[in-house]
XYZ file of C-alpha atoms in Angstrom:
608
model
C 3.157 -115.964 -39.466
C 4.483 -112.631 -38.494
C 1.304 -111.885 -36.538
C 1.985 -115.164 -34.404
C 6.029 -114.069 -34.430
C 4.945 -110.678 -32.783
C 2.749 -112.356 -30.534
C 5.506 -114.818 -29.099
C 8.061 -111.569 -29.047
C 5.469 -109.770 -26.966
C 4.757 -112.786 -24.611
C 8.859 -112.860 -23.700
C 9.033 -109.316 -23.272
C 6.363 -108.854 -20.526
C 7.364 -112.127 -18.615
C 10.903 -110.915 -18.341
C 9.650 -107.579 -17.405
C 7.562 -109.502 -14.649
C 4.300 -107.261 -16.366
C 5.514 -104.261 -14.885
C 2.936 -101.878 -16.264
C 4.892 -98.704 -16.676
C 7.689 -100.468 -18.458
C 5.531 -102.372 -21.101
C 3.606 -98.992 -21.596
C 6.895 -97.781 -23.041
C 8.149 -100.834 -24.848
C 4.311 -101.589 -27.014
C 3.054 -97.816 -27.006
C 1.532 -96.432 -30.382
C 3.500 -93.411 -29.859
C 6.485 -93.237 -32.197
C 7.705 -90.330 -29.935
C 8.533 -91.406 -26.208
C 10.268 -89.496 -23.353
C 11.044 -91.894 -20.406
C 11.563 -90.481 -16.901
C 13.790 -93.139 -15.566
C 15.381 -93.150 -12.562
C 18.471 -95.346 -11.517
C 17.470 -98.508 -10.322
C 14.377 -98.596 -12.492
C 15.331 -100.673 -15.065
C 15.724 -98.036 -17.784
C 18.302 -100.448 -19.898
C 16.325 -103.278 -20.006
C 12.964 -101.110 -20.715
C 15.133 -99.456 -24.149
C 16.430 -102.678 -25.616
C 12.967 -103.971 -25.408
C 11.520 -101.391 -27.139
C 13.921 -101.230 -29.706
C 13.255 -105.051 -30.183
C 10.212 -104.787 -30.408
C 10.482 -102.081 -33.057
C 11.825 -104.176 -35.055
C 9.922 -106.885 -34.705
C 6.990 -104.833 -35.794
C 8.591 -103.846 -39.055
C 9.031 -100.073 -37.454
C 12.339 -100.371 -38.257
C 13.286 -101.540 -41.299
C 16.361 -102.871 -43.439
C 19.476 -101.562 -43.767
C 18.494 -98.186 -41.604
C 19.981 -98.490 -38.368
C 19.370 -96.903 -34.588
C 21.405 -94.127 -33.332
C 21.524 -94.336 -29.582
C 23.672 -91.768 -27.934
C 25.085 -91.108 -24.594
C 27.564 -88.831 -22.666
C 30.320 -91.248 -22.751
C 32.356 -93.869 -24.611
C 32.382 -96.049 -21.539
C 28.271 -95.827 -20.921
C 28.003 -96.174 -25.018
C 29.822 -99.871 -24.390
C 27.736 -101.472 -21.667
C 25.018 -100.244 -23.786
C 25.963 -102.207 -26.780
C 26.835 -104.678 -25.134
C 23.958 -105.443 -23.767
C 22.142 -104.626 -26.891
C 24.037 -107.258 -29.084
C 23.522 -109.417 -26.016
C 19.636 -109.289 -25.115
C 18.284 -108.334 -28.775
C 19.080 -111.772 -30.513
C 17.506 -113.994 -28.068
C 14.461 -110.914 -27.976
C 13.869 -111.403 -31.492
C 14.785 -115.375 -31.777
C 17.360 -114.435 -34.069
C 18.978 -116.236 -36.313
C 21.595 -114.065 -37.753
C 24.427 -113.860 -35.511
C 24.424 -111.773 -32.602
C 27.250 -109.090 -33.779
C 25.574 -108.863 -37.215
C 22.071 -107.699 -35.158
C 23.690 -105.823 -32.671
C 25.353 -103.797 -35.905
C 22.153 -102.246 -36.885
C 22.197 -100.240 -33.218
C 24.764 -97.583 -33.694
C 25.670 -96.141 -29.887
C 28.259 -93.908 -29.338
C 28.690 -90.530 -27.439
C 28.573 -87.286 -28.808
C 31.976 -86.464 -29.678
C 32.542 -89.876 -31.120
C 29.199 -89.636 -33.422
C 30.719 -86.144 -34.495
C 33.653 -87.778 -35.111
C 32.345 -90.447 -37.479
C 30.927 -87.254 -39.704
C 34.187 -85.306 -39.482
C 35.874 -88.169 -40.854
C 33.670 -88.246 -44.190
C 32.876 -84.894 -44.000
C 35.285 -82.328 -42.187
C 36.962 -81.524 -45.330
C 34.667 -78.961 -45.925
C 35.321 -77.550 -42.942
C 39.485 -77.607 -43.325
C 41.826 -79.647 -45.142
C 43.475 -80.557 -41.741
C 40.493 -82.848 -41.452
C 42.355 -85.489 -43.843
C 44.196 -86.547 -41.130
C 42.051 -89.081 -38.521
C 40.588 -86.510 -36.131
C 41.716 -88.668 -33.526
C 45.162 -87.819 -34.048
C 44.133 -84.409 -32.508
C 44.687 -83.573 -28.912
C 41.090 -82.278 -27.943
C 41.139 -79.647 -25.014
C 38.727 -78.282 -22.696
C 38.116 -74.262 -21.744
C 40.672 -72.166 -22.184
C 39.767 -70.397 -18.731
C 39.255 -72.115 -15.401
C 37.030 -72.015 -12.783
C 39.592 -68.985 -11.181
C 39.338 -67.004 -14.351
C 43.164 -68.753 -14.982
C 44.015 -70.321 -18.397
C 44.130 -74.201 -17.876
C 47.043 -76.218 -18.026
C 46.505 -77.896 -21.188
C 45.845 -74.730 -23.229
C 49.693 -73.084 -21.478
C 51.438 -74.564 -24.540
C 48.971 -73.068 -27.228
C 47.503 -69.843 -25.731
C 50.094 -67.369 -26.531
C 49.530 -68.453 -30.489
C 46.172 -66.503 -30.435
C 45.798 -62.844 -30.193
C 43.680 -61.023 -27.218
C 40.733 -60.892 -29.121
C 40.740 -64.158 -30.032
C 41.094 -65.395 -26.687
C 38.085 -63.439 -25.727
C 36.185 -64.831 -29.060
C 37.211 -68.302 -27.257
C 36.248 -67.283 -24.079
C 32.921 -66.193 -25.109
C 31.535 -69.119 -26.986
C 32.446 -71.561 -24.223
C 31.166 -69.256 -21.618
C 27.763 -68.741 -23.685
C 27.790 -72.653 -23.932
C 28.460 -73.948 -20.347
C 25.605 -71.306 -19.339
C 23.515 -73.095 -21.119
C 23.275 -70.348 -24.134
C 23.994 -71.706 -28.023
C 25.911 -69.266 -29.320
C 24.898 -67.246 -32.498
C 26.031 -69.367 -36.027
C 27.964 -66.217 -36.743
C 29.885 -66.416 -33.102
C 30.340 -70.318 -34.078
C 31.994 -69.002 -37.243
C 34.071 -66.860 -36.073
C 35.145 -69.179 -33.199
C 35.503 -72.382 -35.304
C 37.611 -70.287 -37.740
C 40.068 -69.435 -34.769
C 40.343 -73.150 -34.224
C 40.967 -73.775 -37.817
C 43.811 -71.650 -38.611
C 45.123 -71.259 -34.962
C 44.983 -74.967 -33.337
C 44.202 -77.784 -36.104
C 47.622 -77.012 -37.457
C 49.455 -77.341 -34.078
C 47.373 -80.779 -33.740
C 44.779 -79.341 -31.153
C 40.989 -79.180 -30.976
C 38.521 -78.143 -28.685
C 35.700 -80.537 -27.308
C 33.171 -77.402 -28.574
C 34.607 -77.482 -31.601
C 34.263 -81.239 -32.578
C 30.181 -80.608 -32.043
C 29.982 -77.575 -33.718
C 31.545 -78.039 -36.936
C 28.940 -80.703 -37.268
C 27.059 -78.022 -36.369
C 27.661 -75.978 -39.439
C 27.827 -79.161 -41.745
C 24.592 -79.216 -41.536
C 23.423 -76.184 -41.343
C 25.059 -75.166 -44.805
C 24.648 -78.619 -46.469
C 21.435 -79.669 -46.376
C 21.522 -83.576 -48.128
C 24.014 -84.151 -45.644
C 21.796 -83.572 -43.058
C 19.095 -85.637 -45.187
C 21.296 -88.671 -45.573
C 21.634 -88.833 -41.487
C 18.006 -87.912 -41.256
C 16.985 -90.933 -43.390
C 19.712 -93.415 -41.937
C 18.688 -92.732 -38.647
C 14.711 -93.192 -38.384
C 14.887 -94.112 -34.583
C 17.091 -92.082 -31.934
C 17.379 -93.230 -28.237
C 19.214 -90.306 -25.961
C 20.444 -91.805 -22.639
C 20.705 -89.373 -19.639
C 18.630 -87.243 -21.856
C 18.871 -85.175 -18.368
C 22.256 -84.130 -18.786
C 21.951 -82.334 -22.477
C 23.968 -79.276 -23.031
C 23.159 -76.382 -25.638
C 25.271 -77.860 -28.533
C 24.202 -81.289 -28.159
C 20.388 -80.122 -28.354
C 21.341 -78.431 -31.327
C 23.336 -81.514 -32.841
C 20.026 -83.037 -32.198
C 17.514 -80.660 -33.842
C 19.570 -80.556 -36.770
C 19.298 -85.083 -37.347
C 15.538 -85.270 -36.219
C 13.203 -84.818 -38.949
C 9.060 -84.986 -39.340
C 9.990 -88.893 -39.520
C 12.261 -89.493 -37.174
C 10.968 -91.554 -33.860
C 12.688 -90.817 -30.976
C 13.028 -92.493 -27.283
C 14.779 -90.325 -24.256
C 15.688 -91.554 -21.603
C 16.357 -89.563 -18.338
C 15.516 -88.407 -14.699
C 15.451 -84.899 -13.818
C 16.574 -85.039 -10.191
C 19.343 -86.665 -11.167
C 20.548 -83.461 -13.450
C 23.992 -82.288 -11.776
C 25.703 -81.253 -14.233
C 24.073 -77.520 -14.885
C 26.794 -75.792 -13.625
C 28.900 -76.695 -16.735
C 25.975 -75.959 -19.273
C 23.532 -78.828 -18.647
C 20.175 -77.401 -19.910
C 17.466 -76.947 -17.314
C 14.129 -78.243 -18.056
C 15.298 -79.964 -20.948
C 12.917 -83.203 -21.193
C 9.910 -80.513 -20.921
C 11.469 -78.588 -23.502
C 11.876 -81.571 -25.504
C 8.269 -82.811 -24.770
C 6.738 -79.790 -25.678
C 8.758 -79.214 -28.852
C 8.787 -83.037 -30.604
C 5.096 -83.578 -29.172
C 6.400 -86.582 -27.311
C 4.245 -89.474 -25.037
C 5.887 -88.663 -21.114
C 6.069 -92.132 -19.218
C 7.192 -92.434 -15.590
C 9.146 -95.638 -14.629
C 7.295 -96.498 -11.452
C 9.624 -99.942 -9.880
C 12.963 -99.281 -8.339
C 14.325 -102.880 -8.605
C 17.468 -101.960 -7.164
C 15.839 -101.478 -3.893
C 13.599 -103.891 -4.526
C 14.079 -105.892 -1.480
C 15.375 -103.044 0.985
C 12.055 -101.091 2.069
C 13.871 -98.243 3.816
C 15.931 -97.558 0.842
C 12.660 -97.942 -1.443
C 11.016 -95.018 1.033
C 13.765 -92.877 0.524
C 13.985 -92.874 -3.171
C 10.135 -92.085 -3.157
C 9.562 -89.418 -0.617
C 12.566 -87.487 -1.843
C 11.726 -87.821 -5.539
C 7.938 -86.450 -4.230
C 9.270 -83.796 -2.309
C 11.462 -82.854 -5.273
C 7.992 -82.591 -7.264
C 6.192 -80.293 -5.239
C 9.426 -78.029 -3.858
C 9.255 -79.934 0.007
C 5.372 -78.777 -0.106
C 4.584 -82.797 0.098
C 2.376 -84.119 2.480
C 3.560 -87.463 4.142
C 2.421 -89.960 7.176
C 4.117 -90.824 9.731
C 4.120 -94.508 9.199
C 5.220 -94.013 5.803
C 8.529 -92.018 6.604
C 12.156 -93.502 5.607
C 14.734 -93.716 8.478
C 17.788 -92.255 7.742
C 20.821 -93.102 9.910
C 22.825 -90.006 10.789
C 26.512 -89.696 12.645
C 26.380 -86.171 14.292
C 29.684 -84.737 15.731
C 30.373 -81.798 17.441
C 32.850 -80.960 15.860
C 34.977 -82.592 12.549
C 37.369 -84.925 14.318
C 33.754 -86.394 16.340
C 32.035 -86.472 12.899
C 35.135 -88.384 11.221
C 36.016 -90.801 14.098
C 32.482 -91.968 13.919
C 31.960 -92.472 10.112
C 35.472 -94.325 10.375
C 34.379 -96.473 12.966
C 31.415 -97.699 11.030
C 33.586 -98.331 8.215
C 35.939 -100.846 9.908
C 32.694 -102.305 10.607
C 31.501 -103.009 7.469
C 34.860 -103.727 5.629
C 35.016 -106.623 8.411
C 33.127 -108.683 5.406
C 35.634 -108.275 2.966
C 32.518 -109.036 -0.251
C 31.060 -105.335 0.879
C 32.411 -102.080 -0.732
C 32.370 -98.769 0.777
C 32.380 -95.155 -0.320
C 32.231 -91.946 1.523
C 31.078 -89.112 -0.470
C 31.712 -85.407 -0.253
C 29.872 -82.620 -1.872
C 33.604 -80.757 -3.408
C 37.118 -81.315 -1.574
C 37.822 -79.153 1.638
C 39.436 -79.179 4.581
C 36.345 -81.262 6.049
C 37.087 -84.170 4.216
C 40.771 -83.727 4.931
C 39.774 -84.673 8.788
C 38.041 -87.540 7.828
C 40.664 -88.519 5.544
C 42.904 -88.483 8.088
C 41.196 -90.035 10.675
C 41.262 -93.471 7.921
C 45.086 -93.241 8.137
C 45.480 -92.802 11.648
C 43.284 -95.799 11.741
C 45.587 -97.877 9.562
C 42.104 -98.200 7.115
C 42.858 -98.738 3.590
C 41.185 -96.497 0.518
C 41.224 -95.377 -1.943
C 41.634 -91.526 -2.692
C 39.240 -90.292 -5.699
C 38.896 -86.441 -4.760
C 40.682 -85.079 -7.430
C 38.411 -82.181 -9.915
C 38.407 -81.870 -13.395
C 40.639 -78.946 -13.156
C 43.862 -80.423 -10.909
C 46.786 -79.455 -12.558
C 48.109 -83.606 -12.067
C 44.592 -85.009 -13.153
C 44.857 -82.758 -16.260
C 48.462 -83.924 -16.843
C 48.108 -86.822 -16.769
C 44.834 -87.692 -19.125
C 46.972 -85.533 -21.659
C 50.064 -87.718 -21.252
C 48.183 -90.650 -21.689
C 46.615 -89.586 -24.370
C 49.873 -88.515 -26.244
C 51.201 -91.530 -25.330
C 48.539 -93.747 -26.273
C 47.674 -92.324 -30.095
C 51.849 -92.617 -30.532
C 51.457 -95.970 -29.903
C 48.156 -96.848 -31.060
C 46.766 -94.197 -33.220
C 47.722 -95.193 -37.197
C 47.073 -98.889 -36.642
C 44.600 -99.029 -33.762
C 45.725 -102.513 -33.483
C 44.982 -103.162 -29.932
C 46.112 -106.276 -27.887
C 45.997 -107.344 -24.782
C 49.876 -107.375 -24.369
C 50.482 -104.474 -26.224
C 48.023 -102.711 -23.774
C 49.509 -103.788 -20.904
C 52.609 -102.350 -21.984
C 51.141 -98.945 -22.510
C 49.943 -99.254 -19.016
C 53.783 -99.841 -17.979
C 54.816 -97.326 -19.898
C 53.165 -94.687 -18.168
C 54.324 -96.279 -15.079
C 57.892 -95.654 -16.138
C 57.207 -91.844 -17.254
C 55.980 -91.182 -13.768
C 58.811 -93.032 -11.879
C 60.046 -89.689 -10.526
C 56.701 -87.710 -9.473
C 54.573 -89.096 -6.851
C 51.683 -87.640 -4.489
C 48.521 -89.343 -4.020
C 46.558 -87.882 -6.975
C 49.402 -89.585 -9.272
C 49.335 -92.753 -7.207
C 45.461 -93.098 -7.522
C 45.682 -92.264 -11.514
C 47.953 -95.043 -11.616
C 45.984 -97.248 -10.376
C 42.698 -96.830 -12.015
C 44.880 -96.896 -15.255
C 45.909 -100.571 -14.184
C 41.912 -101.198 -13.023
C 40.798 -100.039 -16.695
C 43.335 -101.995 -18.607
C 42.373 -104.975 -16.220
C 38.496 -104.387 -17.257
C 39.375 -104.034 -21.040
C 41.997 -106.608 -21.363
C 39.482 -109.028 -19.385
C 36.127 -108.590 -19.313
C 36.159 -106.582 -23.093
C 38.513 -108.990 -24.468
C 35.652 -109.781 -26.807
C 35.211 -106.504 -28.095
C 36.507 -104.868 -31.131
C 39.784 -103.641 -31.061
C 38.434 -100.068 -32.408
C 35.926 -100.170 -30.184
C 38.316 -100.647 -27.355
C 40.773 -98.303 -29.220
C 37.559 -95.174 -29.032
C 36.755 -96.340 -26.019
C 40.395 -95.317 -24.111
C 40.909 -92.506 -25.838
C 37.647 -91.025 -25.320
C 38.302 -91.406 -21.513
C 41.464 -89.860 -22.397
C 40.636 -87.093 -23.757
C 37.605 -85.938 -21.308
C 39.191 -86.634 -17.896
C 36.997 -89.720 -17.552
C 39.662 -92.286 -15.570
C 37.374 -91.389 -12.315
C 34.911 -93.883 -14.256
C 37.313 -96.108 -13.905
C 36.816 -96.370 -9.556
C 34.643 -98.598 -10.376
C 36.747 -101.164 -11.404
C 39.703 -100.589 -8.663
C 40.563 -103.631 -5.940
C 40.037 -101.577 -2.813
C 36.539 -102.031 -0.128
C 36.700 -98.586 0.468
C 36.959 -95.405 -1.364
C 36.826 -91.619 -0.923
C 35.354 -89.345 -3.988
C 33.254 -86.575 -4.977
C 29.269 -86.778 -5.467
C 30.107 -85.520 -9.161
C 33.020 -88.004 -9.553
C 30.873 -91.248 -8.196
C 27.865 -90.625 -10.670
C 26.860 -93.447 -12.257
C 28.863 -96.181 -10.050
C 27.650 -97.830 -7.126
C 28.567 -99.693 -4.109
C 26.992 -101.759 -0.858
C 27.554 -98.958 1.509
C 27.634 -95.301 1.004
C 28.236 -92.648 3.601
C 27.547 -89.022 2.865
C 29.271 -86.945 4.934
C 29.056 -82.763 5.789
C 25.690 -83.078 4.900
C 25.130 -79.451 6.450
C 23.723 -75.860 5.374
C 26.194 -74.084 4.079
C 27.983 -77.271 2.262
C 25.020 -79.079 0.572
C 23.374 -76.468 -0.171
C 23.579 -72.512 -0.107
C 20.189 -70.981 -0.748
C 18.233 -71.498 2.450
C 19.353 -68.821 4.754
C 17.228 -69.103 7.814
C 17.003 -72.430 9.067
C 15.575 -73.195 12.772
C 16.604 -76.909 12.521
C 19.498 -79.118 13.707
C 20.209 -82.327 14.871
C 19.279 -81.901 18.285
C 16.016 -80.502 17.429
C 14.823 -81.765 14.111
C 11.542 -82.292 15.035
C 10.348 -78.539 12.804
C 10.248 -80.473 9.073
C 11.932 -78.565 6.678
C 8.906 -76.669 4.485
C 9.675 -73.156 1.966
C 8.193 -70.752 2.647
C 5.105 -69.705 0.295
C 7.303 -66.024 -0.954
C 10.276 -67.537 -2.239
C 11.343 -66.918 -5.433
C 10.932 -69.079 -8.174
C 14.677 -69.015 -8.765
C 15.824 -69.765 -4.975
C 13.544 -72.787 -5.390
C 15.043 -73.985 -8.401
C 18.744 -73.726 -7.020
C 17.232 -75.632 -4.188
C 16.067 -78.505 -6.627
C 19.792 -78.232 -7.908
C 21.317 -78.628 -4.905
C 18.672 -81.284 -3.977
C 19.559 -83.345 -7.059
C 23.004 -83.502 -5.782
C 22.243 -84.889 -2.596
C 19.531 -87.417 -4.327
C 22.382 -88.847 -6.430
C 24.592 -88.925 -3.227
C 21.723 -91.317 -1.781
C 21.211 -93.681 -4.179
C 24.638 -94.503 -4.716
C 24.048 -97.054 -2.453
C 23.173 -100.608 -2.528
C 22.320 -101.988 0.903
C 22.313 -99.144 3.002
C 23.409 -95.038 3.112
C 24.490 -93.080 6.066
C 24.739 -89.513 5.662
C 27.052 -87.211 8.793
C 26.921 -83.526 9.992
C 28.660 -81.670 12.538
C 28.081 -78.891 14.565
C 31.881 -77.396 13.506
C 32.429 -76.621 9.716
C 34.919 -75.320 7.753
C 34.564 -72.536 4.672
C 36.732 -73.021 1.740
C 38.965 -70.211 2.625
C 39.355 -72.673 6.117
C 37.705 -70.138 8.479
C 35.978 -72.628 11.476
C 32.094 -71.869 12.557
C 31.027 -73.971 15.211
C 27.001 -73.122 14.441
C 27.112 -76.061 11.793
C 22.915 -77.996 11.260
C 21.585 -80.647 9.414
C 20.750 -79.655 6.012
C 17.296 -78.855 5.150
C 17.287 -82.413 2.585
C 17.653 -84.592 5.560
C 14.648 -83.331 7.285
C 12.049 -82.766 4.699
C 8.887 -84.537 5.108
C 9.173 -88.068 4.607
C 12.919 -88.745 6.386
C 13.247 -89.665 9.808
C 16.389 -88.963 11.220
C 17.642 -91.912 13.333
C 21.037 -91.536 15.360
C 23.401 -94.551 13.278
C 25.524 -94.936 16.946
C 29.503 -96.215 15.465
């Protein structure tokens, strides 16, 4: 009986993953150990829910232990299980009920699986830890990218001494370098948040990992009970892990423990704020795991240009631009080149009141940081009478800051004992902060508003069926780590304006990718013959440069790959011969970036 079950379970899985080879490899290999390069587009969802269905299936996984999956954020952790307590039933023919299955995957982020185990467990850490952690404002680094304390640590600084400022400091420097920081340096630093900032109501989002961190490592059947409960762990964007979280991880896997990570290297942007580099090596090397390689992009499954361009830059990413590539088989890449900002803009703008003329297709433009660049092409919308949406606030904007902590105060006032969320009662929040900003405005607060109103829409409409905890973790978690960018997503507007780093992880018909120059996208090639009037030299390294030059390149290239396959139908990128620095000094000697003519991309002018 069960060997005919398993049968039928493995007959489903590989027709609805049309026998894509790569895919099945993961979902039926031997290997209890499996790290999954997976690419957007590639199915990489699909691929884990099988596997973990088939796991169970199997009898791999057995009853009552449960699967941990984790991810980087609340709002990824819910399409997750949501599609897990969606897909696994009918995997597995099941006849329990859906929620009852899907209960048996755990996913969460980080911070909120940390969470779960300072709620049981932080007492041993602090008595403050009796009252729901949530309750606790949680705060980023106390210094800013300009060596200035942040806004959100103004109120609390000047209760800690110089030296523990510095002991602060340190330990978030050592982190977001990629460093873990010694258990005694954790010690000292988790102590300063003890007696310094629990009492005031504050935490840091450090903190929250590493006194987990310390659980463990100084009570070990802790760490055995979440060793044993846990046999499987799935890591999405496995890419993207920083020191702490590796460590968090270490400390849960044991001898037994099977393990699937998921992630794509080139799509690893986040290093400057402590992602660890060569991580799913590291990983492979150290847990002995099976390396797959998703193979299909079925996002671009019908669109052969866009299919080219996801391969020959992912191969040029895997020999450092030393690839090898015909002719026939290059991608065309449509380009708007200026020369100057004002030509670069009016062009790009033009194309968009093209394609919003179809009022189904979405647009974004996309800018490597805010400058004075995007400023003239912002412009050029509004003398244009376009519509869009403004997304270019950073992590560190003194209103963006503001105003997650506001909504956060004002959402665990209203919600935080009870975490009795409905839909009216949400909807009122939403007003509520409506009213408290009735007297500020500026566009940054004007877009916040909105994708406040776009999230409650989603929540109150489309996650109506979710728990109200769920939804309840869910907000606050966005909350509390700057996340409403996320939210653009969701927002009623064709066209929008945003960061690479902010539009990570959405996606939309049309993208355009604009100042795609040296100097902007990337700032370790310094001699570079080619432009867009004579691109015909292919951008190649030269055999002497350093290892560490080419690995900033990759950086910088991972940027502009993420840039690229924001897009849906079709991506533009634009470059002008006139440039602005951030301190707004103009140069007029402005070229293509080096990524847009690497073997394998054929520039092709995109007209307006």
């Amino acid at each position: 009986m069960h060997r005919a079950y398993l049968a039928d379970i493995k007959e489903k899985i590989s027709v609805q993953h049309e026998g894509d080879e790569r895919q099945l490899q993961v979902i039926f290999s031997d290997s209890l150990r499996l790290i999954v390069e997976a690419p957007a587009g590639y199915g990489k969802t699909t691929t884990m829910i099988s596997r973990i269905a088939y796991l169970f299936a199997s009898g791999e996984i057995s009853n009552p232990k449960r699967i941990l999956g984790l991810t980087f954020s609340v709002n990824a952790a819910l399409k997750i299980k949501r599609e897990v307590d969606e897909k696994l039933p009918a995997l597995l023919n099941a006849k329990s009920s859906p929620i009852a299955l899907g209960d048996k995957v755990t996913v969460t982020n980080y911070h909120g699986f940390c969470k779960g185990i300072l709620k049981k467990y932080g007492y041993l850490m602090s008595d403050t830890f009796r009252k729901d952690i949530n309750l606790f404002r949680a705060v980023g680094n106390l210094i800013d990218s300009q060596g200035n304390i942040t806004t959100e640590w103004k109120n609390i600084a000047n209760s800690l001494s110089l030296k523990e400022q510095k002991q602060i400091i340190e330990v978030d420097y050592e982190i977001g370098n990629g460093i873990l920081p010694t258990i005694g340096n954790i010690q000292e630093y988790s102590n300063i948040i003890t007696r310094k900032l629990l009492p005031v109501g504050y935490i840091t989002h450090n903190a929250i990992i590493l006194y987990v961190i310390q659980i463990f490592d100084s009570n070990t059947e802790i760490k055995k009970f979440y060793q044993n409960y846990y046999p499987l762990i799935v890591v999405d964007e496995f890419q993207d892990t920083n020191c702490i979280a590796w460590s968090l991880l270490e400390a849960i896997i044991s001898e037994q423990t099977k393990l699937i990570f998921l992630g794509d290297p080139l799509q690893r942007i986040y290093g400057f704020i402590g992602a660890l580099p060569n991580v799913m090596m590291t990983a492979t090397e150290k847990y002995g795991m099976t390396h797959v390689s998703l193979s299909k992009n079925y996002r671009f499954r019908n669109n052969s240009e866009m299919l080219k361009l996801d391969k020959n830059i992912r191969a040029n990413a895997a020999c450092y631009f030393a690839t090898k590539i015909s002719d026939d088989d290059n991608a065309i890449l449509p380009v708007f080149w200026g020369s100057t900002q004002k030509a670069e803009a009016q062009q790009v703008v033009a194309k968009v009141q093209t394609l919003i003329s179809n009022p189904a297709e979405k647009i974004a433009i996309l800018f490597r940081s805010r400058s004075k660049n995007a400023d003239i092409v912002e412009a050029e919308l509004l003398d244009k009478q376009v519509p869009y949406f403004y997304g270019m606030f950073t992590d560190e904007d003194t209103d963006y800051v503001d105003f997650h902590n506001k909504c956060q105060d004002m959402f665990t006032k209203r919600f935080g004992k009870s975490k009795a969320i409905n839909n009216k009662a949400l909807k009122a929040f939403s007003e509520s902060v409506k009213t408290a900003y009735l007297s500020e405005n500026g566009k940054t607060i004007e877009s916040l508003l909105r994708l406040l109103d776009a999230l409650v829409e989603k929540v109150t409409i489309d996650y109506a069926d979710i728990q109200s905890e769920d939804k309840y973790n869910l907000l606050l978690d966005i909350f509390e780590n700057r996340q409403l960018k996320q939210a653009m997503e969701y927002v009623d507007s064709q066209v929008i304006i945003s960061t690479v780093h902010g539009a990570k992880g959405l996606e939309w018909d049309y993208v355009i990718v604009s100042d795609v120059e040296q100097w902007v996208f990337t700032f370790q090639c310094r001699e570079c013959p080619s432009n867009f009037v004579s691109h015909g030299t292919k951008c190649q390294l030269p055999g002497n440069i350093p290892d560490q030059i080419k690995n900033m390149l990759l950086d910088d290239l991972c940027v502009f790959y993420v840039a690229l396959t924001r897009a849906k139908k079709q991506v533009f990128i634009s470059a002008s011969a006139e440039r602005f620095n951030s301190q707004g000094r103009k140069f007029t000697n402005g070229k293509i970036c080096c990524f847009a003519l690497v073997n394998g991309i054929k520039l092709e002018n995109a007209g307006s």
